[in-house]
PDB file of C-alpha atoms in Angstrom:
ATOM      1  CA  UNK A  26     124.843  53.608   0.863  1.00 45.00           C
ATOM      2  CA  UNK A  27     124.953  57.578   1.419  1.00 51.00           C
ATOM      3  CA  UNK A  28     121.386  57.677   2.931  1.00 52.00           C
ATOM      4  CA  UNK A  29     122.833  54.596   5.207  1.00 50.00           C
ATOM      5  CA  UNK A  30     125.617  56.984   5.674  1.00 54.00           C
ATOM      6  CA  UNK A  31     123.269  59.705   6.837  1.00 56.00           C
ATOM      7  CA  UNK A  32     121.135  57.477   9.136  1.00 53.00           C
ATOM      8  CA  UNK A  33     124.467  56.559  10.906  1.00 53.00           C
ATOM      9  CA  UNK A  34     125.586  60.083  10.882  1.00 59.00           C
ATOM     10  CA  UNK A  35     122.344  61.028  12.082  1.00 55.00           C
ATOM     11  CA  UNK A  36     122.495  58.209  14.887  1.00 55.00           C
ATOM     12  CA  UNK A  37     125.886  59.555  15.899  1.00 57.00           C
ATOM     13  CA  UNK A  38     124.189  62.728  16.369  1.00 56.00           C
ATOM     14  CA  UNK A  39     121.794  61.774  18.572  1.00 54.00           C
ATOM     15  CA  UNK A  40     123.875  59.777  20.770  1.00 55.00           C
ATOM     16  CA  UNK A  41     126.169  62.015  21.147  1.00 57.00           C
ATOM     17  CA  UNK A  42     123.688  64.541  22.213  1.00 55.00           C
ATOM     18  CA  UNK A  43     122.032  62.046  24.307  1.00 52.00           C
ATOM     19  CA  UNK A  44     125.238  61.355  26.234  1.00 50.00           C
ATOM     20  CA  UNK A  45     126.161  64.975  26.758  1.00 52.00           C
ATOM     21  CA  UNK A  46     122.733  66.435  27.906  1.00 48.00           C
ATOM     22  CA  UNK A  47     122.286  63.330  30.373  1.00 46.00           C
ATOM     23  CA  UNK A  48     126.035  63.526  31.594  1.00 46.00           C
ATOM     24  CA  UNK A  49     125.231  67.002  32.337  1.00 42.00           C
ATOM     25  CA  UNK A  50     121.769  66.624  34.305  1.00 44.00           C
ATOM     26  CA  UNK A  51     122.506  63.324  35.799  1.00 44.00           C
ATOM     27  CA  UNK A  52     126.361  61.923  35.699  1.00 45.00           C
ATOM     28  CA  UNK A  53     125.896  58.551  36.672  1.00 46.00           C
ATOM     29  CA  UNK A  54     122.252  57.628  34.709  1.00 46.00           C
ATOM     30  CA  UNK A  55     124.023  60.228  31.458  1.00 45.00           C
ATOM     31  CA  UNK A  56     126.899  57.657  31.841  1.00 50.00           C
ATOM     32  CA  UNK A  57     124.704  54.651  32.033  1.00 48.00           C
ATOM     33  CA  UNK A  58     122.676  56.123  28.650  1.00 49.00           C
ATOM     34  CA  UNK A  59     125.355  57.427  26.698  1.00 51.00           C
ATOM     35  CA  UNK A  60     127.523  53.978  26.921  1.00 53.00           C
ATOM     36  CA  UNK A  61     123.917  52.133  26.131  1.00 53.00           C
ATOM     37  CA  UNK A  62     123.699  54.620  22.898  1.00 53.00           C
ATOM     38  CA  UNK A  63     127.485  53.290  21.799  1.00 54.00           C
ATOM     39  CA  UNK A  64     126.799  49.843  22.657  1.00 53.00           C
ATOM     40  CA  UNK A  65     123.483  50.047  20.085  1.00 54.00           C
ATOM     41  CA  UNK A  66     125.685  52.492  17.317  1.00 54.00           C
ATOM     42  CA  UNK A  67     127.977  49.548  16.906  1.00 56.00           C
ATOM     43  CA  UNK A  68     125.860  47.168  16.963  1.00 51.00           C
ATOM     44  CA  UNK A  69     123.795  48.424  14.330  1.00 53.00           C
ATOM     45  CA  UNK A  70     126.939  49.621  12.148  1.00 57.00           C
ATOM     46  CA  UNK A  71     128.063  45.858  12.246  1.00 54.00           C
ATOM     47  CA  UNK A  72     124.549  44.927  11.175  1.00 50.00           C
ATOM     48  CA  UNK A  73     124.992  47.307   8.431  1.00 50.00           C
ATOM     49  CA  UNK A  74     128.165  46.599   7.164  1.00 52.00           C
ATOM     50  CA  UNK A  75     127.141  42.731   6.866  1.00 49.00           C
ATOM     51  CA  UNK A  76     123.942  43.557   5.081  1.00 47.00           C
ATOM     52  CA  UNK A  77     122.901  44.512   1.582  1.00 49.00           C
ATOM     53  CA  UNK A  78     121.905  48.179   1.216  1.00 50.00           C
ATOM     54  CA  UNK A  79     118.416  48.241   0.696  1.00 52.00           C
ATOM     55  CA  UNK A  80     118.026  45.567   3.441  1.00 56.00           C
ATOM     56  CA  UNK A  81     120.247  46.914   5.998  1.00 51.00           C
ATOM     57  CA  UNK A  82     118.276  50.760   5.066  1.00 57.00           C
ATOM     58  CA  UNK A  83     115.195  49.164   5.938  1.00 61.00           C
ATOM     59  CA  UNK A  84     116.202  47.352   8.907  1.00 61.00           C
ATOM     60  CA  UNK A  85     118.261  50.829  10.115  1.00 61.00           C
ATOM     61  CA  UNK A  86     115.239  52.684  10.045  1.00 69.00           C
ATOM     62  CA  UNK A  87     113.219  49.815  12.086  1.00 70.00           C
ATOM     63  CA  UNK A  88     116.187  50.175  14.697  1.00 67.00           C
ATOM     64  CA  UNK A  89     116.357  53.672  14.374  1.00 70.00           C
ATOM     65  CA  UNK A  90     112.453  53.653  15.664  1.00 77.00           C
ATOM     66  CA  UNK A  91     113.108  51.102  18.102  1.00 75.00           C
ATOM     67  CA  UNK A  92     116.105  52.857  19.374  1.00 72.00           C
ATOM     68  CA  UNK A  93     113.984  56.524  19.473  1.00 76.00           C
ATOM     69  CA  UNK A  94     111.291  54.038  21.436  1.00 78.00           C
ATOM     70  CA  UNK A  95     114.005  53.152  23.622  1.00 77.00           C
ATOM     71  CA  UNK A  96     115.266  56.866  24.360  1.00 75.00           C
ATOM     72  CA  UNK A  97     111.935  57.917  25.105  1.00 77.00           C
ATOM     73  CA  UNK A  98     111.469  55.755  27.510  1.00 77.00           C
ATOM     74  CA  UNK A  99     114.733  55.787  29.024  1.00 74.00           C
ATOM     75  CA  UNK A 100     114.243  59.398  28.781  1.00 70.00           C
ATOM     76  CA  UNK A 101     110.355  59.307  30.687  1.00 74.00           C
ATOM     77  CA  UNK A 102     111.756  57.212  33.153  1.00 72.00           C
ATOM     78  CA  UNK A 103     115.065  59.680  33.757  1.00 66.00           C
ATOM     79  CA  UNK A 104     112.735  62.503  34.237  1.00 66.00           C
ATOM     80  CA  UNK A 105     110.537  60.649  36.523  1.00 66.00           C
ATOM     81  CA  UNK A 106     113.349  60.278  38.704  1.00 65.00           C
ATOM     82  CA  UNK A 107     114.642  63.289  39.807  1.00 60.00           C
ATOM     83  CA  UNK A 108     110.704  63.816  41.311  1.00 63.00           C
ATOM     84  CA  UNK A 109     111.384  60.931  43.152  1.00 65.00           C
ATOM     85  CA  UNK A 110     114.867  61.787  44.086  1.00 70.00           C
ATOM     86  CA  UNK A 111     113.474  65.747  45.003  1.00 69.00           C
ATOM     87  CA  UNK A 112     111.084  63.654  47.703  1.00 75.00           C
ATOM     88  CA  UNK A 113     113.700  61.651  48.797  1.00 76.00           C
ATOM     89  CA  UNK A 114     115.448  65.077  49.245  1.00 77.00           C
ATOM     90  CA  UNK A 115     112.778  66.522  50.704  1.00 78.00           C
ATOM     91  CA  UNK A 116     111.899  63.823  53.292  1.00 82.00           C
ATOM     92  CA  UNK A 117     115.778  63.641  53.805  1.00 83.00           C
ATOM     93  CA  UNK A 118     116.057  67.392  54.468  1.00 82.00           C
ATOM     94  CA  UNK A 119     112.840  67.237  56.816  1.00 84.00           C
ATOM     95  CA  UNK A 120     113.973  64.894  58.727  1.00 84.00           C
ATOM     96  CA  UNK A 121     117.239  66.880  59.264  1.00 85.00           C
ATOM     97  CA  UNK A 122     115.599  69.700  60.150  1.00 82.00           C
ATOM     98  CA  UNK A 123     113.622  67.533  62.648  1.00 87.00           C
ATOM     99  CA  UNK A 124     116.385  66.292  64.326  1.00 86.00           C
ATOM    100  CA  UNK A 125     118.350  70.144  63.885  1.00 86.00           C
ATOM    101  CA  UNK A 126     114.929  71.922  65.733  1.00 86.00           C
ATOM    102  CA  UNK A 127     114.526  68.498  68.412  1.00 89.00           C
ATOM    103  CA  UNK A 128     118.361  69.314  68.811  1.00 89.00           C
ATOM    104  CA  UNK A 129     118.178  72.444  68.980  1.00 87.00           C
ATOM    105  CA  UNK A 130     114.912  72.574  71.256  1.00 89.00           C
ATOM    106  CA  UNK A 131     117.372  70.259  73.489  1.00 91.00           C
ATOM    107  CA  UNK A 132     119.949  73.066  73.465  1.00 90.00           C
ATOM    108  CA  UNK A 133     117.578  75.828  74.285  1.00 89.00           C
ATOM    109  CA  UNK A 134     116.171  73.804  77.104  1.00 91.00           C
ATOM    110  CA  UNK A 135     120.025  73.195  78.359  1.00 90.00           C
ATOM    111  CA  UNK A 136     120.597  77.002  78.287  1.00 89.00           C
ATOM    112  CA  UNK A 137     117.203  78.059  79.920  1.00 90.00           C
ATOM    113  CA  UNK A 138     118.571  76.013  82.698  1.00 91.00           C
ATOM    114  CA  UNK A 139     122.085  77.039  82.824  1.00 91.00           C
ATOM    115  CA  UNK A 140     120.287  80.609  82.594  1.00 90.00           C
ATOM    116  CA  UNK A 141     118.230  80.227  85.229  1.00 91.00           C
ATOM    117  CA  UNK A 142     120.621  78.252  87.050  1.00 92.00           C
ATOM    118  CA  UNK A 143     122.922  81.415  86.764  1.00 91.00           C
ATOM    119  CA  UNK A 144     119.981  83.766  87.948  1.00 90.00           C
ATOM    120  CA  UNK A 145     119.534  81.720  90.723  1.00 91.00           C
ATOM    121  CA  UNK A 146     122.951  82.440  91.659  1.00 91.00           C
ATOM    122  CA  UNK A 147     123.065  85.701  90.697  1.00 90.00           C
ATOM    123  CA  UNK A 148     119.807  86.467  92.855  1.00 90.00           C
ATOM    124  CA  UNK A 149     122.097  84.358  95.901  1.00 90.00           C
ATOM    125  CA  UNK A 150     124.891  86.247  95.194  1.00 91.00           C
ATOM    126  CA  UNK A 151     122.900  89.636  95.327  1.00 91.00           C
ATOM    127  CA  UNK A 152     120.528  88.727  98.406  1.00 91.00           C
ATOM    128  CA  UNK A 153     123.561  88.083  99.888  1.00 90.00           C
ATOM    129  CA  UNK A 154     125.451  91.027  99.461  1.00 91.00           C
ATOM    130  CA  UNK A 155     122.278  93.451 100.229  1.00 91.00           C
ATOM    131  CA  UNK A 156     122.005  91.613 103.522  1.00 91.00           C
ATOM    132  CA  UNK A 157     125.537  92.135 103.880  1.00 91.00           C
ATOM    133  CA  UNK A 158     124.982  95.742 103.028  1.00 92.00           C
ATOM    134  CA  UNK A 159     122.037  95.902 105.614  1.00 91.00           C
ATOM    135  CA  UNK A 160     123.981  94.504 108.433  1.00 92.00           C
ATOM    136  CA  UNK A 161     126.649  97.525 107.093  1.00 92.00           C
ATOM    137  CA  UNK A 162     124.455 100.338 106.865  1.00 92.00           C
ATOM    138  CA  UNK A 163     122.391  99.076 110.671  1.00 93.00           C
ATOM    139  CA  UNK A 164     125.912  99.001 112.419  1.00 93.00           C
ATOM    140  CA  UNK A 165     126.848 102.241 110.926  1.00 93.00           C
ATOM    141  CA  UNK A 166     123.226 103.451 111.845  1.00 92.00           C
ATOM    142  CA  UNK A 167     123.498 101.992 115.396  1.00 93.00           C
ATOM    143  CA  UNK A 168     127.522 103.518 115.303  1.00 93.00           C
ATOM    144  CA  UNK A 169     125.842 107.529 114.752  1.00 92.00           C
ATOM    145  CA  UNK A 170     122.979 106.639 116.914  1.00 92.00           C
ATOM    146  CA  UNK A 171     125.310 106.054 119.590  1.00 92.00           C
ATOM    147  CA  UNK A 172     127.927 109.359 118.374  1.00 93.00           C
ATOM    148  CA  UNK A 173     124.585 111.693 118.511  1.00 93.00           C
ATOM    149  CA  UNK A 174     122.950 110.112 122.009  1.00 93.00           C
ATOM    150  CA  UNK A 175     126.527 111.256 123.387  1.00 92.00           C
ATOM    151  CA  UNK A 176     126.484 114.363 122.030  1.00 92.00           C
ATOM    152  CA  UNK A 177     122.894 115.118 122.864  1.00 92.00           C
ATOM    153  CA  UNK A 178     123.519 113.761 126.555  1.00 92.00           C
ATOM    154  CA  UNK A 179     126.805 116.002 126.525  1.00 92.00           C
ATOM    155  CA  UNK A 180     124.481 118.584 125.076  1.00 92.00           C
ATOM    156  CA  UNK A 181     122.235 118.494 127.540  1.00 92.00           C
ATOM    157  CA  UNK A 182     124.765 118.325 130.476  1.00 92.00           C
ATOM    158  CA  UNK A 183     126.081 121.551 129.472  1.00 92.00           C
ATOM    159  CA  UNK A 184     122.694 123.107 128.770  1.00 92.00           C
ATOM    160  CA  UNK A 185     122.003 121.895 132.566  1.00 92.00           C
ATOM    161  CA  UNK A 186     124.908 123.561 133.480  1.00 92.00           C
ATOM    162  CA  UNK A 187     124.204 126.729 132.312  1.00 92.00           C
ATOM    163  CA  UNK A 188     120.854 127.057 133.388  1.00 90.00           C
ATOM    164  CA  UNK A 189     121.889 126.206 136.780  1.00 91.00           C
ATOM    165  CA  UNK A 190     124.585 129.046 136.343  1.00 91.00           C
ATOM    166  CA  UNK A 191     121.631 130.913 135.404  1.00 90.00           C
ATOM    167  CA  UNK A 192     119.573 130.438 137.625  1.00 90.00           C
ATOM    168  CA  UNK A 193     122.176 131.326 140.553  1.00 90.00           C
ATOM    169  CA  UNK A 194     122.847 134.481 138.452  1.00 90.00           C
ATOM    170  CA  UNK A 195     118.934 135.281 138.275  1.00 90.00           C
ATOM    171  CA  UNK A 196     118.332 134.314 142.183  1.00 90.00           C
ATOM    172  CA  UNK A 197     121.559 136.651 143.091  1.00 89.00           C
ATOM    173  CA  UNK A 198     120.027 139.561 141.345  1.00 90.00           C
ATOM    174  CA  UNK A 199     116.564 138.793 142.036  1.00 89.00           C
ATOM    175  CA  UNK A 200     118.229 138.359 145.898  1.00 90.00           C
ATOM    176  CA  UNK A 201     119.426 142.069 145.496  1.00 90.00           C
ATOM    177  CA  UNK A 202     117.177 143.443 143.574  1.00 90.00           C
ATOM    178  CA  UNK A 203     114.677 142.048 146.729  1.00 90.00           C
ATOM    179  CA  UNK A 204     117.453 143.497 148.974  1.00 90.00           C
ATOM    180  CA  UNK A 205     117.251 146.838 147.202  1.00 91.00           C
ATOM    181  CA  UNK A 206     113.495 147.010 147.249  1.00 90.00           C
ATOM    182  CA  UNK A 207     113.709 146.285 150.886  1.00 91.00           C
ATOM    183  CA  UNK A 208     115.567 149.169 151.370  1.00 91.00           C
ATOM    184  CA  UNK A 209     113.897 151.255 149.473  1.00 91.00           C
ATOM    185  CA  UNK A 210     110.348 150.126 151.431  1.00 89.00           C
ATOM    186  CA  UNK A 211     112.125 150.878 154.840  1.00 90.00           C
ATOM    187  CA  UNK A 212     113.220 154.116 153.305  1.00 90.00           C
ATOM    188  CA  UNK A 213     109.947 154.990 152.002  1.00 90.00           C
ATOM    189  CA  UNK A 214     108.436 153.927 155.216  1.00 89.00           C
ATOM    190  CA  UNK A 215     110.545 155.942 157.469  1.00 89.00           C
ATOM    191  CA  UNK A 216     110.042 158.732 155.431  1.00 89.00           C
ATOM    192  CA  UNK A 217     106.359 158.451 155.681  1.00 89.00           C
ATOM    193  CA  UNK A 218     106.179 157.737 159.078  1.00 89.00           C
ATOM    194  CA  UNK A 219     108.548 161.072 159.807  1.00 87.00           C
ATOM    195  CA  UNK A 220     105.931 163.096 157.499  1.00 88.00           C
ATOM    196  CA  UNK A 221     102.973 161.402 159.755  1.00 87.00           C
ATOM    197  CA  UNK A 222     104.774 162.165 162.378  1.00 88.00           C
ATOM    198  CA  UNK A 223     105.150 165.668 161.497  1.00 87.00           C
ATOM    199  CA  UNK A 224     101.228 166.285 160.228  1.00 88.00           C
ATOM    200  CA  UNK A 225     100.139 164.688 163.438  1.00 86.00           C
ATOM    201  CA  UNK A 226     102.124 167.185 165.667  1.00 87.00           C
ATOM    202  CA  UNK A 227     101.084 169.682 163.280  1.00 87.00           C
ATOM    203  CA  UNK A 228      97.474 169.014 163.495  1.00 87.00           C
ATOM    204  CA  UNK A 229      97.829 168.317 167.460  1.00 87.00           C
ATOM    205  CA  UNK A 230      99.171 171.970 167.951  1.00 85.00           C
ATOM    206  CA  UNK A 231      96.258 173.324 165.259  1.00 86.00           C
ATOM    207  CA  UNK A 232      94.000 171.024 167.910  1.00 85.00           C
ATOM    208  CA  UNK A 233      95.077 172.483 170.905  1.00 86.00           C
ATOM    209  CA  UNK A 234      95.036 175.946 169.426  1.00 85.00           C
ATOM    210  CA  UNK A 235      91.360 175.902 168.366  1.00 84.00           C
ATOM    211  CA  UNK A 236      90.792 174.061 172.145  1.00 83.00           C
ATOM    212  CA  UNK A 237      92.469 176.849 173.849  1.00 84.00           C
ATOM    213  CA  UNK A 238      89.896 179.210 171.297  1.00 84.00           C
ATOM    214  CA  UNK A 239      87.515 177.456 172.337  1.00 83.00           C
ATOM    215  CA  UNK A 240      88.013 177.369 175.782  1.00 82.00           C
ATOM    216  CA  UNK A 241      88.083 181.208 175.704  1.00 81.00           C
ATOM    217  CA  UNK A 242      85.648 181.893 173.905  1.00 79.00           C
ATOM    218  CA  UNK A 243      83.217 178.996 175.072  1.00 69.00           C
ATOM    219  CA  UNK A 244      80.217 179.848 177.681  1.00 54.00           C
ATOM    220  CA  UNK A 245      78.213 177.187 179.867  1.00 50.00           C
ATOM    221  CA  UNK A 246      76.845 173.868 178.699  1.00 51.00           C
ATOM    222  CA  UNK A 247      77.784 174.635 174.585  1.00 54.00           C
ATOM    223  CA  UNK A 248      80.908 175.581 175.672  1.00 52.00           C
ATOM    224  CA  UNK A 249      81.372 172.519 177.860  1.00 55.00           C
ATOM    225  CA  UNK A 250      80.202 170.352 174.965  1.00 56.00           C
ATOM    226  CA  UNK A 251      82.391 171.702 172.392  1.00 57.00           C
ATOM    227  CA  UNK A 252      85.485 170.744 174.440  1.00 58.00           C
ATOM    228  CA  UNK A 253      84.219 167.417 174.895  1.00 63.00           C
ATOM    229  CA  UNK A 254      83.984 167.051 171.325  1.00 60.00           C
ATOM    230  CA  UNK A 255      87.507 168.182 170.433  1.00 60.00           C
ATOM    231  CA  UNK A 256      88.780 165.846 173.224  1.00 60.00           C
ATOM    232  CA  UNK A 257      86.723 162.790 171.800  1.00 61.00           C
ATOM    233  CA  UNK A 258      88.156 163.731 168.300  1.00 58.00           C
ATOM    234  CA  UNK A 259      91.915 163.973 169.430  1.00 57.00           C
ATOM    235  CA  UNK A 260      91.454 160.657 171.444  1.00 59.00           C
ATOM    236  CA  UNK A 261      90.348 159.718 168.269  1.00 55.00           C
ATOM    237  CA  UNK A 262      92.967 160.851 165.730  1.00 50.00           C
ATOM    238  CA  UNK A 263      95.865 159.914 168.015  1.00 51.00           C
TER     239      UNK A 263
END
């Protein structure tokens, strides 16, 4: 009975182990094992309690092979699982992440448009405030356009003035200067004509003195001639 004892023990062992390292990797299939690994313990201690020693050692041993059959199994088929479960995952997650990039494709789409929906506006908004800001800047233009015409015209009316002021200045002077010169010609001229004046009855008396000379000292025809010369020449002088 003690090597019965220390199949059982042994059994116990490996159930218990069984149940614990499933329960951890897999709570509901370490559950499922770890109950089927009690169920089969008491079974095969009441199988060994109503046997005879040598009998129920050889028929533990046949379980206990059976039962390590069993695990191994059991045990393939849990670690085949969790590959299946990973693709499950995986197709799972893929098609989350599908729908996550379709939705979020969606939502990028949805703000492109309110983006360019609210460049649009903002291109409005500033086309129309430049044009505002046109029609601004051409009245103001067409305001000092108008400011600097009137001050050029007024410019030029008193420039106009002034040359006509000028000009009546100028023409007075040049009026006496004219007046002056005038003045001064008939002044000159009298005084040349009074210095003509006086060489011709200068050179009148020297004519009639070298005549009377002449005369006196003159003798037939050559004499004659010489004071029809001197005549001819004072007719022509005077």
């Amino acid at each position: 009975m003690s090597q019965i004892a220390q199949h059982v023990d042994y059994l116990n062992y490996i159930s218990q182990n069984t149940m614990r390292e499933f329960s951890i990797q897999s709570p509901n299939d370490g559950t499922v094992l770890a109950a089927a690994a009690v169920a089969s313990h008491r079974v095969i201690n009441s199988h060994l309690e109503a046997q005879e020693p040598q009998r129920a050692l050889g028929n533990f041993q046949v379980l206990l092979q059976w039962m390590e059959e069993r695990l191994n199994e059991r045990v393939k088929a849990m670690e085949e699982r969790p590959n299946g479960r990973v693709e499950a995952m995986e197709e799972r997650l893929n098609g989350r992440v599908e729908a996550m990039e379709e939705r979020l494709n969606v939502r990028v789409k949805a703000m492109e448009e309110r983006l360019n929906e609210r460049v649009e506006a903002m291109e409005e908004r500033l086309n129309g405030r430049v044009e505002a800001m046109e029609e601004r800047l051409n009245e103001r233009v067409e305001a000092m356009e108008e400011r600097l015409n009137k001050r050029v015209e007024a410019m030029e009316e008193r420039l106009n003035e002034r040359v006509k002021a000028m000009e009546e200045q100028l023409n007075g002077r040049v009026e006496a200067i004219e007046e002056r010169l005038n003045e001064r010609v008939e002044a000159m001229e009298e005084r040349l004509n009074g210095r003509v004046e006086a060489m011709e009855e200068r050179l009148n008396g020297r004519v009639e003195a070298m005549e009377e000379r002449l005369q006196r000292e003159g003798r037939g025809n050559g004499g004659a001639a010489q004071r029809e010369g001197s005549r001819r020449w004072r007719s022509g002088s005077t």
